[in-house]
Amino acid sequence: MSDRLAAILPRGGVHHKGAGPLYHRLRLSLEEAILSGKLNHGDVLYPERDFAEYARVSRVTVRKAIDHLVRDGLLVRRHGSGTFVARSASRVVQPVSCTTSLSEELFWSGAKTECEWMERSISHPSPEEMMTLGLSADNRVARLIRLRKSAGQPLAIERTCISSEFLPDALRVTSSIYSALEDANVRPVRAIQRIFACNIHNPDASMLGVEIGAAGMLTKRVAYLPSGRAIEFTHSLFRGDADGFVTEFTISQT
């Protein structure tokens, strides 16, 4: 048992030493093990008690980390059988240093996009933002919302959240969010993004000029500093009737 666990976690700790709750850092370590293929589709996790004893954390910490991975679809619980890896995933690598934001990586066929700022403010984080960025209710975040358009037609709404520790003045961001982070010497080095099919509801439907319930695509992106700390959390909602988009990635060999 210890040999398999040692391939995933160092004994008595987690890989990610950045800020944030212990369960969140444990979750990131397990997520990396799944995305890198150390844990494969159908593999069963060890019981929470054994996992907690090996990692020297509480069972509550282990359960909370697993709960979030189940919610994200990377793990699945089967009553009476245990917790299993839900699916294998190819690791898709794109240098963050070459990008500005997810929506700027997407190009509709023959379209040139433009940006309209909807909000640049400092506020309290939502529960999801607190969990993702490892923040408390007392922290503040820079909230950046922009509407992407092509030829005057709305195409996507991008909502970005960054701890005010790194971006104390949201109005400093005038174009590229990553350029502003680079100016503050806190540019992220990697990111994980997930893509979901969804229906669009108000107020987003009105902003995008589509009917309530229209089909859309939602992406959730989390970017990380070299320390492993999550610095950026972005939701991008795309209308589903666009002509199509293209983005290029590099698939690692590991």
mmCIF file of N, CA, C and O in Angstrom, residues 17-51:
data_model
loop_
_atom_site.group_PDB
_atom_site.id
_atom_site.type_symbol
_atom_site.label_atom_id
_atom_site.label_comp_id
_atom_site.label_asym_id
_atom_site.label_seq_id
_atom_site.Cartn_x
_atom_site.Cartn_y
_atom_site.Cartn_z
ATOM 1 N N LYS A 17 2.675 23.082 -1.318
ATOM 2 C CA LYS A 17 3.003 23.749 -0.059
ATOM 3 C C LYS A 17 2.549 25.201 -0.035
ATOM 4 O O LYS A 17 2.901 25.951 0.856
ATOM 5 N N GLY A 18 1.782 25.620 -1.032
ATOM 6 C CA GLY A 18 1.319 27.001 -1.085
ATOM 7 C C GLY A 18 0.254 27.271 -0.050
ATOM 8 O O GLY A 18 -0.099 26.434 0.768
ATOM 9 N N ALA A 19 -0.264 28.486 -0.099
ATOM 10 C CA ALA A 19 -1.287 28.881 0.855
ATOM 11 C C ALA A 19 -2.593 28.165 0.548
ATOM 12 O O ALA A 19 -2.812 27.637 -0.531
ATOM 13 N N GLY A 20 -3.474 28.187 1.539
ATOM 14 C CA GLY A 20 -4.773 27.556 1.356
ATOM 15 C C GLY A 20 -4.967 26.412 2.321
ATOM 16 O O GLY A 20 -4.016 25.881 2.892
ATOM 17 N N PRO A 21 -6.210 26.014 2.529
ATOM 18 C CA PRO A 21 -6.509 24.932 3.471
ATOM 19 C C PRO A 21 -5.811 23.639 3.070
ATOM 20 O O PRO A 21 -5.561 23.379 1.888
ATOM 21 N N LEU A 22 -5.539 22.789 4.056
ATOM 22 C CA LEU A 22 -4.843 21.528 3.809
ATOM 23 C C LEU A 22 -5.646 20.631 2.872
ATOM 24 O O LEU A 22 -5.086 19.980 1.983
ATOM 25 N N TYR A 23 -6.976 20.594 3.044
ATOM 26 C CA TYR A 23 -7.779 19.745 2.177
ATOM 27 C C TYR A 23 -7.663 20.185 0.727
ATOM 28 O O TYR A 23 -7.677 19.357 -0.206
ATOM 29 N N HIS A 24 -7.531 21.499 0.493
ATOM 30 C CA HIS A 24 -7.421 22.018 -0.873
ATOM 31 C C HIS A 24 -6.097 21.595 -1.494
ATOM 32 O O HIS A 24 -6.044 21.184 -2.668
ATOM 33 N N ARG A 25 -5.018 21.641 -0.712
ATOM 34 C CA ARG A 25 -3.719 21.230 -1.231
ATOM 35 C C ARG A 25 -3.679 19.721 -1.468
ATOM 36 O O ARG A 25 -3.064 19.250 -2.429
ATOM 37 N N LEU A 26 -4.335 18.961 -0.597
ATOM 38 C CA LEU A 26 -4.426 17.516 -0.810
ATOM 39 C C LEU A 26 -5.226 17.227 -2.078
ATOM 40 O O LEU A 26 -4.862 16.346 -2.867
ATOM 41 N N ARG A 27 -6.295 17.961 -2.276
ATOM 42 C CA ARG A 27 -7.109 17.798 -3.491
ATOM 43 C C ARG A 27 -6.274 18.047 -4.742
ATOM 44 O O ARG A 27 -6.368 17.310 -5.728
ATOM 45 N N LEU A 28 -5.439 19.099 -4.733
ATOM 46 C CA LEU A 28 -4.593 19.403 -5.886
ATOM 47 C C LEU A 28 -3.611 18.271 -6.160
ATOM 48 O O LEU A 28 -3.348 17.926 -7.321
ATOM 49 N N SER A 29 -3.044 17.688 -5.098
ATOM 50 C CA SER A 29 -2.106 16.585 -5.279
ATOM 51 C C SER A 29 -2.791 15.376 -5.904
ATOM 52 O O SER A 29 -2.248 14.726 -6.797
ATOM 53 N N LEU A 30 -4.006 15.067 -5.447
ATOM 54 C CA LEU A 30 -4.749 13.948 -6.018
ATOM 55 C C LEU A 30 -5.159 14.239 -7.458
ATOM 56 O O LEU A 30 -5.120 13.351 -8.319
ATOM 57 N N GLU A 31 -5.551 15.472 -7.712
ATOM 58 C CA GLU A 31 -5.932 15.847 -9.065
ATOM 59 C C GLU A 31 -4.751 15.683 -10.020
ATOM 60 O O GLU A 31 -4.900 15.158 -11.134
ATOM 61 N N GLU A 32 -3.572 16.116 -9.605
ATOM 62 C CA GLU A 32 -2.388 15.956 -10.442
ATOM 63 C C GLU A 32 -2.075 14.487 -10.683
ATOM 64 O O GLU A 32 -1.650 14.093 -11.775
ATOM 65 N N ALA A 33 -2.278 13.653 -9.656
ATOM 66 C CA ALA A 33 -2.023 12.215 -9.814
ATOM 67 C C ALA A 33 -2.951 11.611 -10.861
ATOM 68 O O ALA A 33 -2.553 10.732 -11.631
ATOM 69 N N ILE A 34 -4.187 12.092 -10.910
ATOM 70 C CA ILE A 34 -5.147 11.590 -11.904
ATOM 71 C C ILE A 34 -4.792 12.100 -13.292
ATOM 72 O O ILE A 34 -4.733 11.335 -14.258
ATOM 73 N N LEU A 35 -4.510 13.391 -13.421
ATOM 74 C CA LEU A 35 -4.225 13.970 -14.730
ATOM 75 C C LEU A 35 -2.913 13.466 -15.301
ATOM 76 O O LEU A 35 -2.748 13.398 -16.522
ATOM 77 N N SER A 36 -1.953 13.109 -14.445
ATOM 78 C CA SER A 36 -0.652 12.631 -14.919
ATOM 79 C C SER A 36 -0.644 11.133 -15.191
ATOM 80 O O SER A 36 0.327 10.602 -15.727
ATOM 81 N N GLY A 37 -1.724 10.438 -14.804
ATOM 82 C CA GLY A 37 -1.788 9.001 -15.046
ATOM 83 C C GLY A 37 -1.256 8.149 -13.922
ATOM 84 O O GLY A 37 -1.209 6.918 -14.030
ATOM 85 N N LYS A 38 -0.835 8.767 -12.816
ATOM 86 C CA LYS A 38 -0.417 7.964 -11.662
ATOM 87 C C LYS A 38 -1.601 7.219 -11.075
ATOM 88 O O LYS A 38 -1.446 6.132 -10.504
ATOM 89 N N LEU A 39 -2.778 7.812 -11.177
ATOM 90 C CA LEU A 39 -4.033 7.136 -10.860
ATOM 91 C C LEU A 39 -4.824 7.045 -12.163
ATOM 92 O O LEU A 39 -5.032 8.059 -12.829
ATOM 93 N N ASN A 40 -5.227 5.847 -12.533
ATOM 94 C CA ASN A 40 -5.883 5.621 -13.812
ATOM 95 C C ASN A 40 -7.363 5.313 -13.652
ATOM 96 O O ASN A 40 -7.834 4.996 -12.552
ATOM 97 N N HIS A 41 -8.067 5.397 -14.759
ATOM 98 C CA HIS A 41 -9.493 5.085 -14.789
ATOM 99 C C HIS A 41 -9.758 3.717 -14.156
ATOM 100 O O HIS A 41 -9.126 2.720 -14.504
ATOM 101 N N GLY A 42 -10.675 3.699 -13.191
ATOM 102 C CA GLY A 42 -11.047 2.451 -12.534
ATOM 103 C C GLY A 42 -10.258 2.131 -11.290
ATOM 104 O O GLY A 42 -10.640 1.234 -10.523
ATOM 105 N N ASP A 43 -9.124 2.837 -11.051
ATOM 106 C CA ASP A 43 -8.346 2.592 -9.832
ATOM 107 C C ASP A 43 -9.177 2.955 -8.612
ATOM 108 O O ASP A 43 -9.897 3.955 -8.607
ATOM 109 N N VAL A 44 -9.066 2.145 -7.573
ATOM 110 C CA VAL A 44 -9.796 2.409 -6.340
ATOM 111 C C VAL A 44 -8.885 3.132 -5.360
ATOM 112 O O VAL A 44 -7.694 2.816 -5.251
ATOM 113 N N LEU A 45 -9.416 4.135 -4.678
ATOM 114 C CA LEU A 45 -8.655 4.810 -3.630
ATOM 115 C C LEU A 45 -8.669 3.970 -2.372
ATOM 116 O O LEU A 45 -9.611 3.219 -2.121
ATOM 117 N N TYR A 46 -7.634 4.127 -1.592
ATOM 118 C CA TYR A 46 -7.609 3.427 -0.319
ATOM 119 C C TYR A 46 -8.660 4.022 0.618
ATOM 120 O O TYR A 46 -9.075 5.171 0.452
ATOM 121 N N PRO A 47 -9.112 3.262 1.616
ATOM 122 C CA PRO A 47 -10.087 3.798 2.568
ATOM 123 C C PRO A 47 -9.580 5.101 3.198
ATOM 124 O O PRO A 47 -8.376 5.288 3.378
ATOM 125 N N GLU A 48 -10.513 5.977 3.518
ATOM 126 C CA GLU A 48 -10.147 7.279 4.075
ATOM 127 C C GLU A 48 -9.266 7.137 5.307
ATOM 128 O O GLU A 48 -8.323 7.917 5.495
ATOM 129 N N ARG A 49 -9.548 6.131 6.135
ATOM 130 C CA ARG A 49 -8.752 5.948 7.360
ATOM 131 C C ARG A 49 -7.301 5.653 7.024
ATOM 132 O O ARG A 49 -6.379 6.234 7.620
ATOM 133 N N ASP A 50 -7.056 4.755 6.046
ATOM 134 C CA ASP A 50 -5.685 4.416 5.669
ATOM 135 C C ASP A 50 -4.993 5.595 4.997
ATOM 136 O O ASP A 50 -3.808 5.857 5.227
ATOM 137 N N PHE A 51 -5.744 6.307 4.154
ATOM 138 C CA PHE A 51 -5.195 7.471 3.466
ATOM 139 C C PHE A 51 -4.789 8.538 4.480
ATOM 140 O O PHE A 51 -3.712 9.132 4.390
#
